[in-house]
PDB file of C-alpha atoms and ligand atoms in Angstrom:
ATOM      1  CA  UNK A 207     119.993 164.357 -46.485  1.00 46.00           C
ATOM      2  CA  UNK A 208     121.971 167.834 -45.061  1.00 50.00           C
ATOM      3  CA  UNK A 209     120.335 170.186 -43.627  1.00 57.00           C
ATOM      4  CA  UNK A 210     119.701 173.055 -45.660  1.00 58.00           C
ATOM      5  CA  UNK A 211     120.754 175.497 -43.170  1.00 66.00           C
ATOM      6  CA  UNK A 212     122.933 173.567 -40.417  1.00 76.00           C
ATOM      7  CA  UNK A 213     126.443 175.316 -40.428  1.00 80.00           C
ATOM      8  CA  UNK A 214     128.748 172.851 -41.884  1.00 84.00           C
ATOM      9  CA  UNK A 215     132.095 174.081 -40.260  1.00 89.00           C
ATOM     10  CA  UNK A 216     131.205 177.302 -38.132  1.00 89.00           C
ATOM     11  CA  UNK A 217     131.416 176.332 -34.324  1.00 90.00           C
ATOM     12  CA  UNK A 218     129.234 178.219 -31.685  1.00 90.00           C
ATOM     13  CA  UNK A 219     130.763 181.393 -30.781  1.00 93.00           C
ATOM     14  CA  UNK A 220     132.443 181.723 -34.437  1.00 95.00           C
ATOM     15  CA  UNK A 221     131.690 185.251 -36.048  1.00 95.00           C
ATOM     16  CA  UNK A 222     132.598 188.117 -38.376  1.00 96.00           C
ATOM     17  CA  UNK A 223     133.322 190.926 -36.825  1.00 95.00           C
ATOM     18  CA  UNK A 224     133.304 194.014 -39.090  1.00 92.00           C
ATOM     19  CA  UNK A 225     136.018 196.983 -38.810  1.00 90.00           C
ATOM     20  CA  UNK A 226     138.956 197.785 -40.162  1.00 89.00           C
ATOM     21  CA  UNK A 227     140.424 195.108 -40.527  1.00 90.00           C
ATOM     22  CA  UNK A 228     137.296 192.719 -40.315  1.00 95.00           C
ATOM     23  CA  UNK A 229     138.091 190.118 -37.784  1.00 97.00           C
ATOM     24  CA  UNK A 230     136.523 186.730 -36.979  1.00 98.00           C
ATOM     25  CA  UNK A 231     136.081 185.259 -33.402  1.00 97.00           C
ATOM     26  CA  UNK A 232     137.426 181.575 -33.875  1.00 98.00           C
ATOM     27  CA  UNK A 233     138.192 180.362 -30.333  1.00 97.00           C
ATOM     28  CA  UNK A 234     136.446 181.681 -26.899  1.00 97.00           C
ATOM     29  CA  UNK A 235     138.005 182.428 -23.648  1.00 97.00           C
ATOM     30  CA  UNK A 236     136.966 179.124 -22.566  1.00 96.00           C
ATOM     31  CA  UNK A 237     138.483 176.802 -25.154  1.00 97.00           C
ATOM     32  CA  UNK A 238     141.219 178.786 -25.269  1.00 98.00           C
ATOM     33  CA  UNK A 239     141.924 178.521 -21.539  1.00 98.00           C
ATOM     34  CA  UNK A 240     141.591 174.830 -21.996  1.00 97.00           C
ATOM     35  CA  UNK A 241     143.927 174.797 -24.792  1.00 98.00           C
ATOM     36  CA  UNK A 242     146.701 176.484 -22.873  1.00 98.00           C
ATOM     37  CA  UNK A 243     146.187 173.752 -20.138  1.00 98.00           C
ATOM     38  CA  UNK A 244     146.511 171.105 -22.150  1.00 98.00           C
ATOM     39  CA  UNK A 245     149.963 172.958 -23.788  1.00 98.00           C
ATOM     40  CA  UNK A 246     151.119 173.415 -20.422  1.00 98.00           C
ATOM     41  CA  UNK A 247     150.274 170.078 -19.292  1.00 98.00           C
ATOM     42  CA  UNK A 248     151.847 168.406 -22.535  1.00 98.00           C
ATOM     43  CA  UNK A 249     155.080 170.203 -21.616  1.00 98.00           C
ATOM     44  CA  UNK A 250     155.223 169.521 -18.147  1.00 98.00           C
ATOM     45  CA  UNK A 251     154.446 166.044 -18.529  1.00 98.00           C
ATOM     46  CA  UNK A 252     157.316 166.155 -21.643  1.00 98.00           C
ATOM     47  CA  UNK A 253     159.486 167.628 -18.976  1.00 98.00           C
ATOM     48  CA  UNK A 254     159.211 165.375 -16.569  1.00 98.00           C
ATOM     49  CA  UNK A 255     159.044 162.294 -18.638  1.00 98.00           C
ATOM     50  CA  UNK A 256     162.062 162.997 -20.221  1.00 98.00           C
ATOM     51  CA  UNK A 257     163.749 163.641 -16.739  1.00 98.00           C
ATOM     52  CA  UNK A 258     162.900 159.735 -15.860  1.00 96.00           C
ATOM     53  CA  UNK A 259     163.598 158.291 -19.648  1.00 96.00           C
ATOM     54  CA  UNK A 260     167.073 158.249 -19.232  1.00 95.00           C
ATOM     55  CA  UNK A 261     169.518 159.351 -16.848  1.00 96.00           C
ATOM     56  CA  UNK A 262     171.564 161.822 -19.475  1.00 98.00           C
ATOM     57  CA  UNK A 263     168.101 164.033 -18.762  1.00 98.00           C
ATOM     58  CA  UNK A 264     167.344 163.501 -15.248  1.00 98.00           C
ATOM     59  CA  UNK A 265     168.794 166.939 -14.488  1.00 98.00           C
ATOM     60  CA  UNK A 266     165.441 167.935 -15.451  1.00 98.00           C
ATOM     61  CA  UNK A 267     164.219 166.590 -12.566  1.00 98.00           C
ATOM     62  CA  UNK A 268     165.536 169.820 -10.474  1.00 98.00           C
ATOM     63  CA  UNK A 269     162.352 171.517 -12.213  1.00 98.00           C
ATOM     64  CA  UNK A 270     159.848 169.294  -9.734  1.00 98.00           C
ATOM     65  CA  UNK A 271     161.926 169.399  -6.807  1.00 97.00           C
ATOM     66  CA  UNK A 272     164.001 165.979  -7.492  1.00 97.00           C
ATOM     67  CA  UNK A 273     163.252 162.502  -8.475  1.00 97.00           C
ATOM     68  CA  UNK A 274     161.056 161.589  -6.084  1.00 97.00           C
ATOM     69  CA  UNK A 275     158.790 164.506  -6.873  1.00 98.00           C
ATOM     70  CA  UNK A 276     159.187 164.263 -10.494  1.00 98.00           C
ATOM     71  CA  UNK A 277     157.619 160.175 -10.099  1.00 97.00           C
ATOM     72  CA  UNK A 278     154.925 161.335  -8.487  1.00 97.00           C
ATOM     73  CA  UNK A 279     154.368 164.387 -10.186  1.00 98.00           C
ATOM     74  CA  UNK A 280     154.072 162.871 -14.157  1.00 98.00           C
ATOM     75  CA  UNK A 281     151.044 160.553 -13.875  1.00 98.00           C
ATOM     76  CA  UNK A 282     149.061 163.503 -12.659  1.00 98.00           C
ATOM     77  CA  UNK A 283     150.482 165.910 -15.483  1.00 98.00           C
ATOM     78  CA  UNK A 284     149.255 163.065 -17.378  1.00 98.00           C
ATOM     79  CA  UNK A 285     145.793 162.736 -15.759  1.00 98.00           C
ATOM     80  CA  UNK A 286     145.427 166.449 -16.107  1.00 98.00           C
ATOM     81  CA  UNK A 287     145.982 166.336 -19.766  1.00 98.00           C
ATOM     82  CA  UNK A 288     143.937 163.378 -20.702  1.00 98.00           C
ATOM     83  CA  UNK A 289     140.993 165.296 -18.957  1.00 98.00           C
ATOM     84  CA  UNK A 290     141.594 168.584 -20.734  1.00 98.00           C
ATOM     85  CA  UNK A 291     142.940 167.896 -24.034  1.00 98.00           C
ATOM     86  CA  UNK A 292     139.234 165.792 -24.272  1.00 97.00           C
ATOM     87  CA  UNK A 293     137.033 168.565 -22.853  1.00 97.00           C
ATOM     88  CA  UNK A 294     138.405 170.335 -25.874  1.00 97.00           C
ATOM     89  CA  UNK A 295     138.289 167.385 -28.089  1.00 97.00           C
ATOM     90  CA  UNK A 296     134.264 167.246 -27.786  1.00 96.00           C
ATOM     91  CA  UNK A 297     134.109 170.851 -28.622  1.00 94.00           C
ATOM     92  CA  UNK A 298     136.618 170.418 -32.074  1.00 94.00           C
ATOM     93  CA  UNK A 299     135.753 166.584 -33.745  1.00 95.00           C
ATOM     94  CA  UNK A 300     133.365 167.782 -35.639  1.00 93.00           C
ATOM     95  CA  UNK A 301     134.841 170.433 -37.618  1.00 94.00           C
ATOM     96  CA  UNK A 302     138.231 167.504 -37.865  1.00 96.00           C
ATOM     97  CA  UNK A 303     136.029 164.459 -39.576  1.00 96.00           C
ATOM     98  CA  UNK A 304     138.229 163.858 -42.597  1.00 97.00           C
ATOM     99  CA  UNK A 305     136.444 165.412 -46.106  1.00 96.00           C
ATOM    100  CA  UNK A 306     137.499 164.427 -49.750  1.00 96.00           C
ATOM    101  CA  UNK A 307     139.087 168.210 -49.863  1.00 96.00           C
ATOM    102  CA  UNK A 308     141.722 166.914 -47.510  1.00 97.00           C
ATOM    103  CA  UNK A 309     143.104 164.279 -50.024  1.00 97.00           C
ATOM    104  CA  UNK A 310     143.067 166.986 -52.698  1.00 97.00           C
ATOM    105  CA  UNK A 311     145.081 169.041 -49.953  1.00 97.00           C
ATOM    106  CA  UNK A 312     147.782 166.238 -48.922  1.00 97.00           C
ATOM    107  CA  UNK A 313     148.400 165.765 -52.496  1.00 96.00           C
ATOM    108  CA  UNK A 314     149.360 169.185 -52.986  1.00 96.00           C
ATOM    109  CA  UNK A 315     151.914 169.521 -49.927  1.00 94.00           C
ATOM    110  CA  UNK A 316     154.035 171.275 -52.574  1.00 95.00           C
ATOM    111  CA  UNK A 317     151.973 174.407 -53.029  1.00 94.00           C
ATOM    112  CA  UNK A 318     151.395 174.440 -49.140  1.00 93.00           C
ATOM    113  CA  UNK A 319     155.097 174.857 -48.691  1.00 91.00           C
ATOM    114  CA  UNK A 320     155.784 177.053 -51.684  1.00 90.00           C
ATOM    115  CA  UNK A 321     153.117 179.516 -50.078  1.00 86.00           C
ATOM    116  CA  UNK A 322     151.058 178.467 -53.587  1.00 90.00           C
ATOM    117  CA  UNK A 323     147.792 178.891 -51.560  1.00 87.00           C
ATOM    118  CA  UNK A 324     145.867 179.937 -55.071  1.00 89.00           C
ATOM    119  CA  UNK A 325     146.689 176.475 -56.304  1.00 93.00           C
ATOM    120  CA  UNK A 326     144.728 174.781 -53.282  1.00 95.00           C
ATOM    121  CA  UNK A 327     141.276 174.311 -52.853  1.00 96.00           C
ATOM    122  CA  UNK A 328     138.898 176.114 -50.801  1.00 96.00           C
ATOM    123  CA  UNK A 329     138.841 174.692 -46.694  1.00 96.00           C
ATOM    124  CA  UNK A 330     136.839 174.629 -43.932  1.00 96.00           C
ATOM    125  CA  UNK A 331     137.704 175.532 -40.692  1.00 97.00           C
ATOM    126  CA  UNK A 332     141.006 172.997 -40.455  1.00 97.00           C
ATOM    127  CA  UNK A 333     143.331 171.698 -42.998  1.00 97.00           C
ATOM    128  CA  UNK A 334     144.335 167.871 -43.769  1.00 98.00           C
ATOM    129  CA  UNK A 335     147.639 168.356 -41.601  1.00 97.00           C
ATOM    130  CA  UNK A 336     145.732 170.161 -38.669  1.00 98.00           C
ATOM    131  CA  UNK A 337     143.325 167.133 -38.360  1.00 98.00           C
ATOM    132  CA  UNK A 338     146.172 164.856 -38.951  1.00 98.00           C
ATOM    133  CA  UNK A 339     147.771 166.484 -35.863  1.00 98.00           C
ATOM    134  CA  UNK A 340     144.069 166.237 -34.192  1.00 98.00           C
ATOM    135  CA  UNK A 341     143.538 162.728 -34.504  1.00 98.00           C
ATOM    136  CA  UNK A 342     147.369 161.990 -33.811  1.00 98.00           C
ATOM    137  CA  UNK A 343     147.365 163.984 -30.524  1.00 98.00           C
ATOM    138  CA  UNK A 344     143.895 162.099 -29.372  1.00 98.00           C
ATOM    139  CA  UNK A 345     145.263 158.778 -30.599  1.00 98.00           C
ATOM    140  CA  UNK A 346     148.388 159.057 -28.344  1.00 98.00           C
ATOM    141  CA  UNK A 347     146.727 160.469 -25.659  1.00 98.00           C
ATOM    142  CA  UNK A 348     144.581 157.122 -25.111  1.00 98.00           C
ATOM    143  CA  UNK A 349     147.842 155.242 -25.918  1.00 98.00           C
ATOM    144  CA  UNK A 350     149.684 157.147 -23.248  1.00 98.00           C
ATOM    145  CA  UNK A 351     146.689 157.323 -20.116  1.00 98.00           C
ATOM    146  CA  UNK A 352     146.193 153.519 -20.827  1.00 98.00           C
ATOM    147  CA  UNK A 353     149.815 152.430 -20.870  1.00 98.00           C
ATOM    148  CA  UNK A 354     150.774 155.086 -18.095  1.00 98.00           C
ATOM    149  CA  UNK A 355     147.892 153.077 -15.846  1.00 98.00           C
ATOM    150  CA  UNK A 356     149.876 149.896 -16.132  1.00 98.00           C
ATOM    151  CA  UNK A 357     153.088 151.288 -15.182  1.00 97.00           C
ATOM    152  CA  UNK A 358     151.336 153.595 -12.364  1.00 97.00           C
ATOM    153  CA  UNK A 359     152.977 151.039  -9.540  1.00 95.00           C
ATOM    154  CA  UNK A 360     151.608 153.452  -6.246  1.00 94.00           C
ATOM    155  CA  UNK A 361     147.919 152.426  -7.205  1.00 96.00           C
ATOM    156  CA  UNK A 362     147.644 150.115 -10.002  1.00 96.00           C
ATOM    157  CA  UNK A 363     150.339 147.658  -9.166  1.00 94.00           C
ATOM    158  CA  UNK A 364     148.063 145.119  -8.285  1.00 96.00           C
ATOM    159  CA  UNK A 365     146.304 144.684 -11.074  1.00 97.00           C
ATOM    160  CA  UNK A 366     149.090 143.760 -13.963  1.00 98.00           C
ATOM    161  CA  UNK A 367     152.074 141.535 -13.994  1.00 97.00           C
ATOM    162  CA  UNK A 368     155.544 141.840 -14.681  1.00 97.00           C
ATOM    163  CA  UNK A 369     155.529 140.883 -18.199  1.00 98.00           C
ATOM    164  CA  UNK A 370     152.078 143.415 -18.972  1.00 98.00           C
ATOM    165  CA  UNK A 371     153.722 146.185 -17.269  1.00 98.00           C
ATOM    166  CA  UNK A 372     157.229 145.666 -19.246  1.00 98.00           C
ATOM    167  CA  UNK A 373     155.196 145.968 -22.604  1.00 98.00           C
ATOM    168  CA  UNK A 374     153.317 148.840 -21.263  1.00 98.00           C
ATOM    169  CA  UNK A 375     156.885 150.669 -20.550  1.00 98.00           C
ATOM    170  CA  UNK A 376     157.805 150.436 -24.312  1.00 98.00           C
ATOM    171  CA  UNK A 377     154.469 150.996 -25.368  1.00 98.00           C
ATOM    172  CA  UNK A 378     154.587 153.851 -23.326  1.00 98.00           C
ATOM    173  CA  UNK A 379     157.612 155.540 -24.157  1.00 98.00           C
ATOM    174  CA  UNK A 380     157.308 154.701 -28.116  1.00 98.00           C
ATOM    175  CA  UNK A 381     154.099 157.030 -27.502  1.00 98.00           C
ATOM    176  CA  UNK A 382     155.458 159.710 -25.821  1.00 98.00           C
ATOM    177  CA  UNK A 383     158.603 160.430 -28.511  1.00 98.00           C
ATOM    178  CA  UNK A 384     155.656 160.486 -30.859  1.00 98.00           C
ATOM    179  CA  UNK A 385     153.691 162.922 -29.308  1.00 98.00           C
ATOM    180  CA  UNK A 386     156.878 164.943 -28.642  1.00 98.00           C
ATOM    181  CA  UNK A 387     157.239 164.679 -32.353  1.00 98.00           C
ATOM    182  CA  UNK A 388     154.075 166.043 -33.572  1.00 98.00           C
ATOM    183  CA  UNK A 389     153.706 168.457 -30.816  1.00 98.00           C
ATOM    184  CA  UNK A 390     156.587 170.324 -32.926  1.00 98.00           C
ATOM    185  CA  UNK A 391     155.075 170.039 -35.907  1.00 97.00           C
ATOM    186  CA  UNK A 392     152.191 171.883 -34.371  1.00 98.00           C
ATOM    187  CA  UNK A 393     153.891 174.632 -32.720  1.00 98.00           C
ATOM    188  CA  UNK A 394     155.847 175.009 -35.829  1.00 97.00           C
ATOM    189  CA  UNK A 395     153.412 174.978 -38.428  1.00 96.00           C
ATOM    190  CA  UNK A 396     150.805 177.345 -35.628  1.00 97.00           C
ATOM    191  CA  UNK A 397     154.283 180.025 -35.814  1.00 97.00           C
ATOM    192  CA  UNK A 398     154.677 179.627 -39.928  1.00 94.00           C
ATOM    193  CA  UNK A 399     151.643 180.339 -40.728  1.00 94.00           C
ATOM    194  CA  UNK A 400     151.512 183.850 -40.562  1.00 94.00           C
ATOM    195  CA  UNK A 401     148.811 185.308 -38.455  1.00 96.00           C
ATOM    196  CA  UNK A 402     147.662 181.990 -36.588  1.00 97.00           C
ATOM    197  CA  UNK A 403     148.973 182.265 -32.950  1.00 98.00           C
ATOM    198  CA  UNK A 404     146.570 185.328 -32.345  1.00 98.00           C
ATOM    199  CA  UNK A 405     143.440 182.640 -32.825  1.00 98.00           C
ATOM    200  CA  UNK A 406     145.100 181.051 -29.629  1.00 98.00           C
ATOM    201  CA  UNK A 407     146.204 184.694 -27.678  1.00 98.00           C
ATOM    202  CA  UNK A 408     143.009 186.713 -28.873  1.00 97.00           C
ATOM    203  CA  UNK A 409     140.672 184.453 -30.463  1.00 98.00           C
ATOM    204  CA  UNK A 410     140.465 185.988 -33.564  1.00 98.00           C
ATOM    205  CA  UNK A 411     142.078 186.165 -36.748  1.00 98.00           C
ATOM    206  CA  UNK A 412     141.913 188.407 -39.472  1.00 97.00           C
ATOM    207  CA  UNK A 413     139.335 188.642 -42.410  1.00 97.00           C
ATOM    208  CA  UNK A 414     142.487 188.234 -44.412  1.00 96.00           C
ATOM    209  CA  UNK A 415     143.854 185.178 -43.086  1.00 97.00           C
ATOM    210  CA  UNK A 416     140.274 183.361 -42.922  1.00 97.00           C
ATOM    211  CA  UNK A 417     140.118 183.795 -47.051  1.00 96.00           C
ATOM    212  CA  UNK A 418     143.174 183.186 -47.266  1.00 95.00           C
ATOM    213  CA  UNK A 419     143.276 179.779 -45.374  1.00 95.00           C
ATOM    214  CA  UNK A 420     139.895 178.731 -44.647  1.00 97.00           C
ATOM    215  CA  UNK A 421     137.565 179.964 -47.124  1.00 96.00           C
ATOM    216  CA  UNK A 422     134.442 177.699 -46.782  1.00 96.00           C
ATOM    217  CA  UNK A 423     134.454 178.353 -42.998  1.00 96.00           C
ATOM    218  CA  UNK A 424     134.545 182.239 -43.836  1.00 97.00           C
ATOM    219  CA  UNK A 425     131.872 181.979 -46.426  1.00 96.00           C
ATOM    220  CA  UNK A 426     129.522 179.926 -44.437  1.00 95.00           C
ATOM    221  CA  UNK A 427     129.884 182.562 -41.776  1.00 95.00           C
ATOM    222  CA  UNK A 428     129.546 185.632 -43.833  1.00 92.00           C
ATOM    223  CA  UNK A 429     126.496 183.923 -44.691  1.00 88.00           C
ATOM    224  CA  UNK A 430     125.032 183.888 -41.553  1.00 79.00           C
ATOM    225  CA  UNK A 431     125.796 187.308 -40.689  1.00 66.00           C
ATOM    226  CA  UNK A 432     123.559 187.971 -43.947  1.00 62.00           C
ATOM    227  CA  UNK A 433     121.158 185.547 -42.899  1.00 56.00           C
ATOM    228  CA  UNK A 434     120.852 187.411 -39.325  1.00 52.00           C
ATOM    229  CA  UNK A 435     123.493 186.623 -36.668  1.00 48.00           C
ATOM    230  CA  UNK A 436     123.115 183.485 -34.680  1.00 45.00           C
ATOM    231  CA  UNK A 437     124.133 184.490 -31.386  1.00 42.00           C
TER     232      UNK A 437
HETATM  233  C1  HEM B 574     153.227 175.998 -26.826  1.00 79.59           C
HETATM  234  C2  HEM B 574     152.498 175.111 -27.418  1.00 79.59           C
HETATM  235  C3  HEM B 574     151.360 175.352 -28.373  1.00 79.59           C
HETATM  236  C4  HEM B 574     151.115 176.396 -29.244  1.00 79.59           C
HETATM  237  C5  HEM B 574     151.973 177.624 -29.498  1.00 79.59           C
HETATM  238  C6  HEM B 574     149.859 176.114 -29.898  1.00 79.59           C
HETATM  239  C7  HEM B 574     149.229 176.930 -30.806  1.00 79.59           C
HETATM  240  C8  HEM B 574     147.990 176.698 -31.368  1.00 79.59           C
HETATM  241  C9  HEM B 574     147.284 177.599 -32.258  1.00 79.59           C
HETATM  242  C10 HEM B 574     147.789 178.948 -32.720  1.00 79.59           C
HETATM  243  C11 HEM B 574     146.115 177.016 -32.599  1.00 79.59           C
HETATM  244  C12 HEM B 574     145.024 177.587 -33.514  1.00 79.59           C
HETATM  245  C13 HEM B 574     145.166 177.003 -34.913  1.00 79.59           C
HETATM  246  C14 HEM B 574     143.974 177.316 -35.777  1.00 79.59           C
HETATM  247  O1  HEM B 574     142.862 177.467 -35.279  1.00 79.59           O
HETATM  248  O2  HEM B 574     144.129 177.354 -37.002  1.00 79.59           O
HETATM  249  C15 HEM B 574     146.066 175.742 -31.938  1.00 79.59           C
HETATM  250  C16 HEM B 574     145.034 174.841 -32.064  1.00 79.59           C
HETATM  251  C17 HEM B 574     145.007 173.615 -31.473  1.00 79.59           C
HETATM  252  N1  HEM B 574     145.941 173.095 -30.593  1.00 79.59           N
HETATM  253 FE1  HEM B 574     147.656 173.998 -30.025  1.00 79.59          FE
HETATM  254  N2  HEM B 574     149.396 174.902 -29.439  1.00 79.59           N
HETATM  255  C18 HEM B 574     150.275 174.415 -28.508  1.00 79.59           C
HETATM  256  C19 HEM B 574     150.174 173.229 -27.822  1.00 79.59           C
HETATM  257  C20 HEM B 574     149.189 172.287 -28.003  1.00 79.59           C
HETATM  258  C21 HEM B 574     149.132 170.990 -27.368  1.00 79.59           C
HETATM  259  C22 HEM B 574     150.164 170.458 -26.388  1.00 79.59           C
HETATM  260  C23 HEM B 574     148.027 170.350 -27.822  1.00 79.59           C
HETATM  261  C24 HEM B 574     147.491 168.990 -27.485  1.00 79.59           C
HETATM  262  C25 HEM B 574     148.083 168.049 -26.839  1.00 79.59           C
HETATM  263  C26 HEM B 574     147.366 171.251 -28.735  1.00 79.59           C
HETATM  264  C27 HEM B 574     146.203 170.965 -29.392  1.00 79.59           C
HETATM  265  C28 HEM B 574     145.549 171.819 -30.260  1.00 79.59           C
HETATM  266  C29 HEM B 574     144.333 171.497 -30.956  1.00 79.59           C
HETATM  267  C30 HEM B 574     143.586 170.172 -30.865  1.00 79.59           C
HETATM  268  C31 HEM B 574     143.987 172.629 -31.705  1.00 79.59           C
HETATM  269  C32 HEM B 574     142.779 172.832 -32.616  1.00 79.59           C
HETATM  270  C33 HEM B 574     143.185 172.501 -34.036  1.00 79.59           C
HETATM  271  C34 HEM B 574     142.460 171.306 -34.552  1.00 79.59           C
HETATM  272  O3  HEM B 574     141.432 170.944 -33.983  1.00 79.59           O
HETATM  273  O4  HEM B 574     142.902 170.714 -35.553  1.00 79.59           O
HETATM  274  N3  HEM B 574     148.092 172.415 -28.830  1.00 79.59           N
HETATM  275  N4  HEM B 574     147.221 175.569 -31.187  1.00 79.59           N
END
């Protein structure tokens, strides 16, 4: 059975902040340092994949000092985000476990486009599509580290053949255009909807955009602000 008073979507460190406009703390310093070094890391590592995918990109390789820098450069940007993107992960999985809201959500992708948000029913602290993105990124993340190891020749060459480390290249690369591909839809969806970068610059959003987006999360923590704040 639930606990009667175990917050359901608030994360430590979440809060109302009353003012004018009310405000709500929804990322720290710390997790959102960690996000932007996983962003950065995810681009770099883009960059320089790209730069060794094919040779109509490889002038990106000028951005690490040449080819030779670029090859040893990506498995690290790639070590560094596989570390950080799951320091952050542990903090956020709860508040992603699917719900049967979501389905009620997905099926009404038409009112989330038309701006219909009266039409949709009340969320937690993510959406359907921001978990979707969640799970995606940590799925292809594993994908990536573990097929990048294979292919990782300076230390790892020992331990695979020929054949493993050919399926590991496709593998590898089928990954990374996906990740590419839903790191868009992230940073585009994060710019449409109004009001959303500023959890990631600040770490708050308005009072406003919390009702207006993620109503159970903002109820459960006006609740605790009436129960007495828990710090
Ligand atoms: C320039 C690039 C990026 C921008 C502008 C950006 C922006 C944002 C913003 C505004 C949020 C807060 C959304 C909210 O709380 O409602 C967010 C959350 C998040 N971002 Fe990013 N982001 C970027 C890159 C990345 C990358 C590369 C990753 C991972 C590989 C990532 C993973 C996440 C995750 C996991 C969350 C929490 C949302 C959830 O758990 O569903 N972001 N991002």
């Amino acid at each position: 059975m639930a606990e009667p008073n175990k917050p359901r979507y608030a994360q430590p460190g979440d809060k109302v902040l009353p003012g004018k406009p009310v405000t709500v703390n929804r990322y720290g310093p710390g997790a959102r340092l960690n996000h932007w070094i996983t962003a950065s890391s995810l681009i770099l590592l883009a960059l320089s994949g790209l730069a060794l995918f094919t040779p109509a990109l490889f002038f990106l390789t000028g951005l690490f000092g040449g080819g030779q820098n670029t090859r040893a450069l990506h498995p690290w940007f790639g070590v560094v985000l596989f570390i950080s993107f799951f320091v952050f992960f542990f903090q956020l999985w709860k508040a992603n476990l699917p719900e049967r809201v979501d389905w009620v959500w997905l099926r009404k992708l038409r009112d989330v486009v038309g701006g219909h948000e009266e039409n949709l029913p009340e969320l937690g602290k993510y959406n359907a599509g921001q978990k979707i993105v969640f799970w995606a990124m940590a799925g292809l993340i594993l994908v990536l580290i573990g097929s990048g190891v294979v292919i990782w020749e300076q230390y790892f060459s020992a331990y695979f053949t020929i054949p493993q480390m050919r399926v590991a290249v496709l593998v590898h690369s089928i990954a990374a255009v996906l990740i590419i591909c839903v790191f868009i839809m992230h940073v585009y969806a994060a710019i449409w909807t109004r009001g959303t970068l500023r959890a990631m610059t600040r770490g708050t959003v308005t009072g406003g955009w919390a009702w207006r987006h993620h109503r159970k999360w903002l109820r459960e923590l006006a609740g605790q602000r009436k129960a007495g704040p828990a710090e």
